Amino acid sequence: MFKKERQAFILNRLDLHNKVLNTNLCQDMNVSEDTVRRDLQELADAGRLIKVHGGALSLAFSNIHAGSKAIYSQRQKAIIAQKAIGLIQKNMYVLTSGGTTILEMARHLPPHLSATFITGSIPALNAYLAHPNIDVIAVGDRVNKESKITVGAVTINKIKEVNADLCLLGVNAIDMRRGITDNDCDVVELKKAMIAASARTACLTIAGKLNSFEPLQVCELDRIDYLITELDPTDQLLQPYVKAGVTVL
Amino acid sequence: MFKKERQAFILNRLDLHNKVLNTNLCQDMNVSEDTVRRDLQELADAGRLIKVHGGALSLAFSNIHAGSKAIYSQRQKAIIAQKAIGLIQKNMYVLTSGGTTILEMARHLPPHLSATFITGSIPALNAYLAHPNIDVIAVGDRVNKESKITVGAVTINKIKEVNADLCLLGVNAIDMRRGITDNDCDVVELKKAMIAASARTACLTIAGKLNSFEPLQVCELDRIDYLITELDPTDQLLQPYVKAGVTVL
DNA sequence: CACAAACCAGCAAAAAACAGCAAAAACAAT
DNA sequence: ATTGTTTTTGCTGTTTTTTGCTGGTTTGTG
C-alpha cells in the first residue's frame, strides 16, 4: 500500500466515521504505528484533518465544535443591530426571523421602545420577553430543534395573516445575481412568507456573507428594501447593491 | 472518546441544557470524575464555560441568569417532577401548562425519553428544546409577558385540535369543593381547553396549595385523573382526594 | 456543627508521541 | 549493472500525555 493510498484510506474513513484511531488504522493497513502517525501528521499539516492524541478527527467535527461558540462575529453583529433598531418606530409591528444577528438585535432594543414583535424563533422570543415595553406574538407549530424556530404549514399560514410594517431578516447568503439564498427548505418558505407579509424588508448580514450563495433562493434582490451590514454604506463592497436600488445602511 | 470529543460533547450539552453536572457527564462519557473535572477546568481556562461546584454553566446562561428568578420550593418540586415523569411513556403526546413546577419537570426529563411535548409556555419550550429526544410543538399567539405563556383565541383553537395522551397541569389552587381554580381569565380558558384535549389529566402542585382556592374555576375535581404532590400518597392531607376517586401519586 | 459531596495535589501506570537511527526500497545517473 | 542519493519505513529508547487513584482539604446543606 502506497503512502498516497494510505492517506486516501484515512481520509475516506474519516468521511465515514468522523474519527479514526491510530491503533485501528495500523492494523487495518498493516503498517506500523509510526507510519500511521506520520501520515496523520502530514495530513494535519495539510489541514485535511485534526490530529488528536491517539488518532484524528474530521474537519466536519471542528465545524460542529465551532457552531457551539457563543455568537461569532459578535462585534460586527452589535453594529448591525444598532442600525436595524434605527428602522423600528413606535408601535410598529415587526416580523423577525431567527439567527444570531437577529438575536443580537433583540438584546439591544432600547428599553423605552414600544412595539409588537412577531417571531417563530424561540431564542428571539426569550429576548423580547425580557424587554419591558415590547409586545410579543409567537407563531407556533412544530419546533425545529436545531435552529430553534417554528417551522411548518401552520407557521406559514399564520404569517400570511399578518400585516407587518417591517420584516427583519437575518440572511445567510446574499448575492447580486441570485438574491437572498439559504440552505434549509423550511426556512426558505418561512422567509418568503415573512417578506410577503411585510410592507418593508431589511436584510441583516455580516459583510463576510456578502456575495455568497446557497442552493435555495428566498427572493430576488429587488424584493428587499434595506441591506444592513457592519460596513460603512460608502464601502466599496456595497456599491453594487446601492446601484441595484437597495438602501444600504 | 478523545479529549477533544469529550470537550465538544460537554460544550454541546451546555448549549442544550445551559448546565451540566459532573456526575452526569462522567457516566454518559464513561470516564472518571477526575477526567471530567480536568476537561471542565481546561474549558473554563479557555473561557468557554463557567465552572461551578459540581458542574458547569454555559456562558449564555450567565447573561440570562440575571432575569431568571430562582424556583421557590425547588426541593418539593423536584419530587413532584419525578412522579410526573413516571406517567410519561414512550412516544406519548403530552400537553403541558406553564409554571415553575412544570418547568422543574421539564428540566428533569430523562435523556432517553422520546415523546412529543406541546406547550404554550416559553420557559417550558426552552427546556424541551434542550432535550435530545423530545419533539416540541409550540402553540402560538400573543404572549403574556408576566406568565410567559401564549394566550388568546388562536392558542385555544390550536389546543382544541390536539388529541394528547396526557395533560400535565401546574395548578395554583385545588380544593375538594371548588376543584381546580385560578385567578387569570386567559389561563383558565387555556387550562380548560388543555384538559378537554387530553385523554388523561394530572395536576401537579406543592402541598401548600392544597385546599386553597382562587376566584375562577377551571374544572371540578372529577375531571382530573392524577394528583401529584411532594407528599406520600398515604399522607393524611391527601385522603379526601383519594376518597373522591383521584389517583394520588 | 456535622456530614456528605466535591475538590485538589500529587503519584503511578499505561498509552501515545517523539527523536534519532538503520534497513529497505525507489529513483537517477553513470 | 552499479553506484550514490533520496524516500520510506520500522525499530529503540526516551519523553510526554493522559488518566485513574489515594488521601487530605474545602464547600454546601440540613
Coordinates of C-alpha atoms (C1' of nucleotides) in Angstrom, one line a residue:
Chain A
M1 CA 0.0 0.0 0.0
F2 CA 1.5 3.3 -1.1
K3 CA 1.6 6.4 1.1
K4 CA -1.0 8.2 -1.0
E5 CA -3.2 5.2 -0.8
R6 CA -2.9 5.1 2.9
Q7 CA -3.7 8.7 3.2
A8 CA -6.7 8.4 1.0
F9 CA -7.8 5.5 3.0
I10 CA -7.6 7.5 6.2
L11 CA -9.4 10.5 4.7
N12 CA -12.1 8.2 3.4
R13 CA -12.6 6.6 6.7
L14 CA -12.8 10.0 8.4
D15 CA -15.5 10.9 6.0
L16 CA -17.5 7.9 7.1
H17 CA -16.8 7.8 10.8
N18 CA -15.7 11.4 11.6
K19 CA -12.9 9.9 13.7
V20 CA -10.1 7.4 13.4
L21 CA -8.0 5.6 16.0
N22 CA -4.3 5.2 15.4
T23 CA -4.2 1.6 16.6
N24 CA -7.1 0.7 14.4
L25 CA -5.6 2.2 11.3
C26 CA -2.2 0.5 11.7
Q27 CA -4.0 -2.9 12.0
D28 CA -6.3 -2.4 9.0
M29 CA -3.5 -1.1 6.8
N30 CA -0.9 -3.5 8.1
V31 CA 1.8 -0.9 8.8
S32 CA 3.5 0.3 12.0
E33 CA 2.0 2.9 14.3
D34 CA 4.8 5.2 13.4
T35 CA 3.9 5.2 9.8
V36 CA 0.3 6.0 10.6
R37 CA 1.4 8.7 12.9
R38 CA 3.5 10.2 10.2
D39 CA 0.6 10.0 7.7
L40 CA -1.7 11.7 10.2
Q41 CA 0.9 14.4 10.8
E42 CA 1.3 15.1 7.1
L43 CA -2.5 15.3 6.6
A44 CA -2.8 17.5 9.7
D45 CA -0.1 19.8 8.3
A46 CA -2.0 20.0 5.1
G47 CA -5.1 20.9 7.0
R48 CA -7.1 17.9 6.0
L49 CA -7.9 16.6 9.4
I50 CA -7.4 17.4 13.1
K51 CA -4.9 15.3 14.9
V52 CA -5.5 14.3 18.5
H53 CA -3.8 12.1 21.0
G54 CA -4.5 8.6 19.8
G55 CA -6.0 9.4 16.4
A56 CA -7.7 12.1 14.4
L57 CA -11.0 13.9 13.9
S58 CA -12.6 15.0 10.7
L59 CA -12.8 18.7 9.9
A60 CA -16.6 18.4 9.9
F61 CA -16.3 17.7 13.6
S62 CA -14.5 21.0 14.1
N63 CA -17.3 22.9 12.4
I64 CA -19.8 21.4 14.8
H65 CA -17.5 22.4 17.5
A66 CA -17.3 25.9 16.1
G67 CA -21.1 26.1 15.9
S68 CA -21.3 25.9 19.6
K69 CA -19.4 29.1 20.0
A70 CA -21.5 31.8 21.8
I71 CA -22.0 34.2 19.0
Y72 CA -19.3 34.6 16.4
S73 CA -18.5 38.0 15.0
Q74 CA -20.4 39.5 17.9
R75 CA -18.8 42.9 17.5
Q76 CA -20.0 43.3 13.9
K77 CA -23.4 42.0 14.8
A78 CA -23.7 44.6 17.5
I79 CA -23.1 47.3 14.9
I80 CA -25.7 45.8 12.6
A81 CA -28.1 45.5 15.5
Q82 CA -27.9 49.3 16.2
K83 CA -28.6 50.1 12.5
A84 CA -31.5 47.8 12.4
I85 CA -33.0 49.3 15.6
G86 CA -33.0 52.6 13.8
L87 CA -35.6 51.4 11.4
I88 CA -38.1 50.5 14.1
Q89 CA -40.5 53.1 15.0
K90 CA -43.0 53.4 17.9
N91 CA -45.9 50.9 17.8
M92 CA -44.7 49.2 14.6
Y93 CA -45.5 45.5 14.0
V94 CA -42.2 43.9 13.3
L95 CA -41.7 40.4 11.9
T96 CA -38.3 38.8 12.6
S97 CA -36.6 35.6 11.6
G98 CA -34.1 33.6 13.8
G99 CA -30.4 33.6 13.7
T100 CA -27.7 35.1 15.9
T101 CA -27.7 38.5 14.2
I102 CA -31.4 39.0 15.0
L103 CA -30.8 37.7 18.5
E104 CA -28.1 40.3 19.0
M105 CA -30.6 43.0 17.8
A106 CA -33.2 41.7 20.1
R107 CA -30.9 42.1 23.1
H108 CA -30.0 45.6 22.2
L109 CA -33.5 47.0 21.8
P110 CA -33.7 50.3 23.8
P111 CA -35.9 50.0 26.9
H112 CA -38.3 52.8 26.0
L113 CA -39.2 51.4 22.6
S114 CA -42.7 50.1 22.5
A115 CA -43.6 47.9 19.5
T116 CA -45.0 44.5 18.7
F117 CA -42.7 41.8 17.6
I118 CA -43.8 38.6 15.8
T119 CA -41.5 35.7 15.5
G120 CA -41.1 31.9 15.4
S121 CA -37.7 31.9 16.9
I122 CA -37.6 30.7 20.4
P123 CA -34.3 32.5 21.4
A124 CA -35.7 35.7 20.0
L125 CA -38.9 35.2 21.9
N126 CA -36.9 34.9 25.1
A127 CA -35.1 38.2 24.3
Y128 CA -38.3 40.1 23.5
L129 CA -40.0 38.8 26.7
A130 CA -37.1 40.3 28.7
H131 CA -38.0 43.7 27.3
P132 CA -40.3 45.9 29.4
N133 CA -42.3 47.5 26.6
I134 CA -42.4 45.0 23.7
D135 CA -45.5 43.0 23.0
V136 CA -44.8 39.6 21.7
I137 CA -46.6 37.3 19.4
A138 CA -45.3 33.8 18.9
V139 CA -46.2 32.0 15.8
G140 CA -46.5 28.4 16.8
D141 CA -46.0 25.0 15.3
R142 CA -43.6 22.2 15.3
V143 CA -40.2 23.5 16.5
N144 CA -37.0 22.7 14.6
K145 CA -34.6 21.8 17.4
E146 CA -31.5 22.7 15.6
S147 CA -32.4 26.2 14.5
K148 CA -34.9 26.6 17.4
I149 CA -37.5 28.2 15.2
T150 CA -41.0 27.0 14.5
V151 CA -41.5 25.6 11.0
G152 CA -44.3 24.0 9.0
A153 CA -47.6 24.9 7.4
V154 CA -49.2 26.4 10.5
T155 CA -46.4 28.8 10.9
I156 CA -46.6 29.8 7.2
N157 CA -50.3 30.2 7.4
K158 CA -50.2 32.3 10.5
I159 CA -47.6 34.6 9.0
K160 CA -49.7 35.0 5.9
E161 CA -52.4 36.5 8.1
V162 CA -50.1 39.2 9.4
N163 CA -49.7 42.7 8.0
A164 CA -46.4 43.8 9.5
D165 CA -44.7 47.2 9.0
L166 CA -41.2 45.8 8.9
C167 CA -39.5 42.5 8.3
L168 CA -36.1 42.0 9.8
L169 CA -34.4 39.1 8.1
G170 CA -31.1 37.5 9.2
V171 CA -29.7 36.2 6.0
N172 CA -27.1 33.5 5.4
A173 CA -26.1 34.5 1.9
I174 CA -26.7 37.4 -0.5
D175 CA -25.5 37.9 -4.0
M176 CA -26.2 40.3 -6.8
R177 CA -27.4 37.7 -9.3
R178 CA -29.1 35.1 -7.0
G179 CA -30.5 37.5 -4.4
I180 CA -31.2 36.0 -0.9
T181 CA -30.5 32.3 -0.7
D182 CA -30.5 29.7 2.1
N183 CA -29.9 26.0 2.6
D184 CA -33.0 24.8 4.5
C185 CA -36.2 24.3 2.7
D186 CA -38.4 25.1 5.7
V187 CA -36.5 28.3 6.4
V188 CA -36.8 29.4 2.8
E189 CA -40.6 29.0 2.8
L190 CA -40.8 30.8 6.1
K191 CA -38.7 33.7 4.9
K192 CA -40.7 34.0 1.7
A193 CA -43.9 34.2 3.7
M194 CA -42.4 36.8 6.0
I195 CA -41.3 39.0 3.2
A196 CA -44.7 38.8 1.6
A197 CA -46.4 39.7 4.8
S198 CA -44.4 42.9 5.5
A199 CA -44.6 46.4 4.0
R200 CA -40.8 46.7 4.0
T201 CA -38.0 44.2 4.4
A202 CA -34.5 44.7 5.8
C203 CA -31.7 42.1 5.4
L204 CA -29.2 41.9 8.2
T205 CA -25.9 40.2 7.5
I206 CA -22.2 40.4 8.3
A207 CA -20.1 41.5 5.4
G208 CA -18.4 38.1 5.2
K209 CA -21.6 36.7 3.8
L210 CA -21.9 39.3 1.0
N211 CA -21.6 37.9 -2.4
S212 CA -22.0 34.3 -1.4
F213 CA -24.9 32.0 -2.2
E214 CA -26.6 28.8 -1.0
P215 CA -28.7 26.3 -3.0
L216 CA -32.2 27.6 -2.4
Q217 CA -33.5 31.0 -3.3
V218 CA -35.6 33.1 -0.9
C219 CA -36.1 36.1 -3.2
E220 CA -34.5 38.4 -5.8
L221 CA -32.6 41.4 -4.7
D222 CA -35.3 43.8 -5.8
R223 CA -37.7 42.4 -3.1
I224 CA -35.7 43.8 -0.3
D225 CA -35.7 47.4 0.8
Y226 CA -32.7 47.7 3.2
L227 CA -29.4 46.0 3.4
I228 CA -27.6 46.3 6.8
T229 CA -24.0 45.2 7.4
E230 CA -21.4 46.4 9.8
L231 CA -19.6 48.3 7.0
D232 CA -20.0 51.9 6.2
P233 CA -22.6 52.4 3.4
T234 CA -19.9 54.0 1.3
D235 CA -17.8 50.9 1.4
Q236 CA -16.6 49.6 -2.0
L237 CA -18.1 46.2 -1.4
L238 CA -21.6 47.6 -1.0
Q239 CA -21.7 49.8 -4.1
P240 CA -23.2 47.2 -6.4
Y241 CA -26.2 46.9 -4.1
V242 CA -26.6 50.6 -3.9
K243 CA -26.6 50.7 -7.7
A244 CA -29.2 47.9 -7.7
G245 CA -31.6 50.2 -5.8
V246 CA -31.2 48.8 -2.3
T247 CA -31.0 51.2 0.5
V248 CA -27.8 50.4 2.2
L249 CA -27.4 51.4 5.9
Chain B
M1 CA -13.6 9.1 23.1
F2 CA -10.8 11.6 22.6
K3 CA -10.3 14.6 24.8
K4 CA -11.4 16.9 22.1
E5 CA -14.5 14.9 21.6
R6 CA -15.3 14.9 25.2
Q7 CA -14.9 18.7 25.4
A8 CA -17.0 19.2 22.3
F9 CA -19.6 16.9 23.9
I10 CA -19.6 19.0 27.0
L11 CA -19.9 22.3 25.2
N12 CA -22.7 20.8 23.1
R13 CA -24.6 19.7 26.1
L14 CA -24.1 23.1 27.6
D15 CA -25.6 24.7 24.5
L16 CA -28.6 22.5 25.0
H17 CA -29.1 22.4 28.7
N18 CA -27.3 25.6 29.8
K19 CA -25.8 23.5 32.6
V20 CA -24.0 20.2 33.2
L21 CA -23.4 18.1 36.2
N22 CA -20.0 16.4 36.7
T23 CA -21.5 13.1 37.8
N24 CA -23.8 13.1 34.9
L25 CA -21.1 13.7 32.4
C26 CA -18.7 11.1 33.7
Q27 CA -21.5 8.5 33.4
D28 CA -22.5 9.5 29.9
M29 CA -19.0 9.6 28.6
N30 CA -17.8 6.7 30.7
V31 CA -14.8 8.2 32.2
S32 CA -13.8 9.1 35.8
E33 CA -14.9 12.2 37.6
D34 CA -11.4 13.5 37.6
T35 CA -11.2 13.4 33.9
V36 CA -14.4 15.4 33.5
R37 CA -13.2 17.8 36.2
R38 CA -10.0 18.3 34.2
D39 CA -11.9 18.8 31.0
L40 CA -14.1 21.4 32.7
Q41 CA -11.1 23.1 34.1
E42 CA -9.5 23.4 30.7
L43 CA -12.6 24.7 29.1
A44 CA -13.1 27.1 31.9
D45 CA -9.5 28.3 31.5
A46 CA -10.2 28.8 27.8
G47 CA -13.2 30.9 28.7
R48 CA -15.7 28.5 27.1
L49 CA -17.8 27.9 30.2
I50 CA -18.3 28.8 33.8
K51 CA -17.2 26.2 36.3
V52 CA -19.2 25.8 39.4
H53 CA -19.2 23.4 42.3
G54 CA -20.4 20.1 40.9
G55 CA -20.5 21.0 37.2
A56 CA -20.5 24.0 34.9
L57 CA -22.8 26.6 33.4
S58 CA -22.9 28.0 29.8
L59 CA -21.7 31.5 29.2
A60 CA -25.1 32.3 27.6
F61 CA -26.8 31.3 30.7
S62 CA -24.8 33.7 32.8
N63 CA -26.5 36.5 30.8
I64 CA -29.9 35.1 31.1
H65 CA -29.4 34.3 34.7
A66 CA -29.9 38.0 35.7
G67 CA -33.6 37.8 34.6
S68 CA -34.3 34.2 35.7
K69 CA -35.6 34.0 39.2
A70 CA -34.9 31.0 41.3
I71 CA -37.7 28.5 41.7
Y72 CA -39.1 28.5 45.1
S73 CA -39.8 25.3 47.0
Q74 CA -37.4 23.7 44.5
R75 CA -36.9 20.6 46.6
Q76 CA -40.5 19.7 46.7
K77 CA -41.0 20.5 43.1
A78 CA -38.2 18.1 42.2
I79 CA -40.0 15.3 43.9
I80 CA -43.2 16.2 42.1
A81 CA -41.3 16.3 38.9
Q82 CA -40.1 12.8 39.3
K83 CA -43.5 11.4 40.0
A84 CA -45.0 13.2 37.0
I85 CA -42.2 11.9 34.7
G86 CA -43.3 8.4 35.8
L87 CA -46.6 9.0 34.0
I88 CA -45.0 9.7 30.6
Q89 CA -44.5 6.8 28.4
K90 CA -42.6 6.4 25.2
N91 CA -43.9 8.4 22.2
M92 CA -46.8 9.9 24.1
Y93 CA -48.2 13.3 23.2
V94 CA -48.0 15.4 26.3
L95 CA -49.7 18.8 26.7
T96 CA -48.2 20.9 29.5
S97 CA -49.1 24.2 31.1
G98 CA -46.6 26.8 32.4
G99 CA -45.5 27.4 35.9
T100 CA -42.4 26.6 37.8
T101 CA -43.5 23.1 38.8
I102 CA -43.8 22.1 35.2
L103 CA -40.5 23.8 34.4
E104 CA -38.8 21.7 37.0
M105 CA -40.4 18.6 35.5
A106 CA -39.2 19.7 32.0
R107 CA -35.6 20.1 33.3
H108 CA -35.6 16.6 34.8
L109 CA -36.8 14.6 31.9
P110 CA -34.6 11.6 31.5
P111 CA -32.4 11.9 28.4
H112 CA -33.5 8.7 26.8
L113 CA -37.2 9.6 26.9
S114 CA -38.7 10.2 23.5
A115 CA -42.0 11.9 23.3
T116 CA -43.8 14.9 21.9
F117 CA -44.5 17.9 24.1
I118 CA -47.0 20.6 23.3
T119 CA -47.0 23.8 25.2
G120 CA -47.5 27.5 25.1
S121 CA -45.1 28.2 27.9
I122 CA -41.9 29.8 26.7
P123 CA -39.7 28.7 29.6
A124 CA -41.0 25.2 29.2
L125 CA -40.3 25.4 25.4
N126 CA -36.7 26.3 26.2
A127 CA -36.4 23.3 28.5
Y128 CA -37.9 20.9 26.0
L129 CA -35.6 22.2 23.2
A130 CA -32.6 21.4 25.4
H131 CA -33.7 17.7 25.5
P132 CA -32.1 15.4 22.9
N133 CA -35.1 13.2 22.2
I134 CA -38.2 15.4 22.7
D135 CA -40.1 16.7 19.8
V136 CA -41.6 20.1 20.5
I137 CA -44.8 21.8 19.3
A138 CA -45.3 25.4 20.2
V139 CA -48.8 26.7 20.3
G140 CA -48.5 30.3 19.3
D141 CA -50.3 33.5 19.8
R142 CA -49.9 36.7 21.8
V143 CA -47.6 36.1 24.7
N144 CA -48.5 37.1 28.2
K145 CA -45.3 38.7 29.4
E146 CA -45.9 38.1 33.0
S147 CA -46.6 34.4 32.9
K148 CA -44.6 33.9 29.7
I149 CA -47.3 31.7 28.1
T150 CA -49.2 32.2 24.9
V151 CA -52.8 33.2 25.5
G152 CA -55.7 34.1 23.3
A153 CA -58.2 32.6 20.8
V154 CA -55.6 31.2 18.5
T155 CA -53.9 29.2 21.3
I156 CA -57.3 27.9 22.5
N157 CA -58.3 26.8 19.0
K158 CA -55.0 25.2 18.3
I159 CA -55.2 23.2 21.5
K160 CA -58.7 22.1 20.6
E161 CA -57.3 20.4 17.5
V162 CA -54.9 18.3 19.6
N163 CA -55.5 14.8 20.9
A164 CA -53.0 14.4 23.6
D165 CA -52.4 11.3 25.7
L166 CA -51.6 13.2 28.9
C167 CA -52.1 16.7 30.2
L168 CA -49.7 17.9 32.9
L169 CA -51.2 20.9 34.7
G170 CA -49.4 23.0 37.2
V171 CA -52.1 24.3 39.4
N172 CA -52.3 27.3 41.7
A173 CA -55.1 26.1 43.9
I174 CA -57.1 22.9 44.5
D175 CA -59.9 22.3 46.8
M176 CA -62.4 19.5 47.4
R177 CA -65.5 21.5 46.8
R178 CA -64.3 24.1 44.2
G179 CA -62.0 21.8 42.2
I180 CA -59.1 23.5 40.3
T181 CA -59.2 27.2 40.4
D182 CA -57.1 30.1 39.2
N183 CA -57.0 33.8 39.0
D184 CA -56.3 34.7 35.4
C185 CA -59.1 34.6 32.9
D186 CA -56.9 33.7 30.0
V187 CA -55.2 31.0 31.9
V188 CA -58.4 29.4 33.0
E189 CA -59.7 29.2 29.4
L190 CA -56.4 27.7 28.4
K191 CA -56.4 25.1 31.0
K192 CA -60.0 24.2 30.3
A193 CA -59.0 23.6 26.7
M194 CA -56.0 21.6 27.6
I195 CA -58.0 19.2 29.9
A196 CA -60.6 18.8 27.2
A197 CA -57.9 17.9 24.6
S198 CA -56.2 15.2 26.6
A199 CA -57.1 11.6 27.4
R200 CA -55.9 12.0 31.0
T201 CA -55.0 14.9 33.2
A202 CA -52.5 15.1 36.0
C203 CA -52.4 18.0 38.4
L204 CA -49.1 19.0 39.9
T205 CA -48.9 21.1 43.0
I206 CA -47.0 21.6 46.1
A207 CA -48.8 20.6 49.3
G208 CA -49.0 24.1 50.4
K209 CA -51.6 24.9 47.7
L210 CA -53.9 22.0 48.7
N211 CA -57.2 23.1 50.0
S212 CA -56.9 26.6 48.8
F213 CA -58.9 28.3 46.1
E214 CA -58.9 31.3 43.7
P215 CA -61.8 33.2 42.1
L216 CA -62.2 31.4 38.8
Q217 CA -62.9 27.7 38.3
V218 CA -61.0 25.6 35.8
C219 CA -62.8 22.4 36.4
E220 CA -64.4 20.1 39.1
L221 CA -62.2 17.6 40.9
D222 CA -63.8 14.7 39.0
R223 CA -62.3 15.9 35.7
I224 CA -58.7 15.2 36.8
D225 CA -57.2 11.7 36.9
Y226 CA -54.0 12.2 38.9
L227 CA -52.9 14.4 41.7
I228 CA -49.2 14.8 42.3
T229 CA -47.7 16.5 45.3
E230 CA -44.4 16.0 47.2
L231 CA -46.2 14.2 50.0
D232 CA -46.5 10.4 50.3
P233 CA -49.9 9.2 48.9
T234 CA -50.8 7.9 52.3
D235 CA -50.5 11.3 53.9
Q236 CA -53.4 12.5 55.9
L237 CA -53.8 15.6 53.9
L238 CA -54.4 13.7 50.7
Q239 CA -57.0 11.2 51.9
P240 CA -60.0 13.3 50.9
Y241 CA -58.8 13.4 47.3
V242 CA -58.2 9.6 47.3
K243 CA -61.8 9.1 48.6
A244 CA -63.1 11.4 45.9
G245 CA -61.6 9.0 43.3
V246 CA -58.5 10.8 42.3
T247 CA -55.4 8.7 41.8
V248 CA -52.9 10.3 44.2
L249 CA -49.2 9.7 43.4
Chain C
dC1 C1' -22.0 21.9 63.7
dA2 C1' -21.9 17.5 61.3
dC3 C1' -21.9 15.1 57.2
dA4 C1' -21.8 14.1 52.6
dA5 C1' -20.3 15.6 48.3
dA6 C1' -17.0 17.8 45.6
dC7 C1' -12.4 19.4 45.0
dC8 C1' -7.4 19.4 44.8
dA9 C1' -2.4 17.9 44.7
dG10 C1' 0.4 14.6 43.7
dC11 C1' 1.5 9.9 42.2
dA12 C1' 1.9 6.0 39.1
dA13 C1' 0.7 3.1 35.2
dA14 C1' -0.4 2.9 30.6
dA15 C1' -0.7 4.7 26.2
dA16 C1' 1.0 7.6 22.7
dA17 C1' 4.3 10.7 20.8
dC18 C1' 8.9 11.9 19.6
dA19 C1' 13.8 11.8 18.1
dG20 C1' 17.2 9.5 16.0
dC21 C1' 19.0 5.6 13.5
dA22 C1' 19.4 2.0 10.2
dA23 C1' 17.5 -1.2 6.8
dA24 C1' 14.9 -1.4 2.7
dA25 C1' 13.0 0.4 -1.4
dA26 C1' 12.8 3.7 -5.1
dC27 C1' 15.0 6.6 -8.2
dA28 C1' 18.6 8.8 -11.1
dA29 C1' 22.7 8.8 -13.4
dT30 C1' 26.7 6.8 -14.8
Chain D
dA1 C1' 24.6 -3.5 -13.8
dT2 C1' 26.3 -0.4 -10.4
dT3 C1' 26.8 3.4 -7.6
dG4 C1' 25.0 7.3 -5.0
dT5 C1' 21.1 9.7 -3.3
dT6 C1' 16.6 10.2 -1.5
dT7 C1' 12.4 8.5 0.4
dT8 C1' 10.1 5.5 3.2
dT9 C1' 9.5 2.5 6.9
dG10 C1' 10.2 0.1 11.2
dC11 C1' 12.7 -0.1 15.4
dT12 C1' 14.8 1.6 20.0
dG13 C1' 14.8 4.1 23.9
dT14 C1' 13.2 8.3 26.0
dT15 C1' 9.8 11.8 26.9
dT16 C1' 5.2 13.5 27.2
dT17 C1' 0.2 12.9 27.8
dT18 C1' -3.5 11.0 29.6
dT19 C1' -6.0 9.0 33.1
dG20 C1' -7.5 6.9 37.3
dC21 C1' -6.5 6.6 42.1
dT22 C1' -5.3 8.0 47.1
dG23 C1' -5.7 10.7 50.9
dG24 C1' -6.4 15.1 52.7
dT25 C1' -9.0 19.6 52.2
dT26 C1' -12.8 22.5 51.1
dT27 C1' -17.6 23.5 50.4
dG28 C1' -22.5 23.3 50.6
dT29 C1' -26.5 21.9 53.3
dG30 C1' -29.7 20.5 56.6

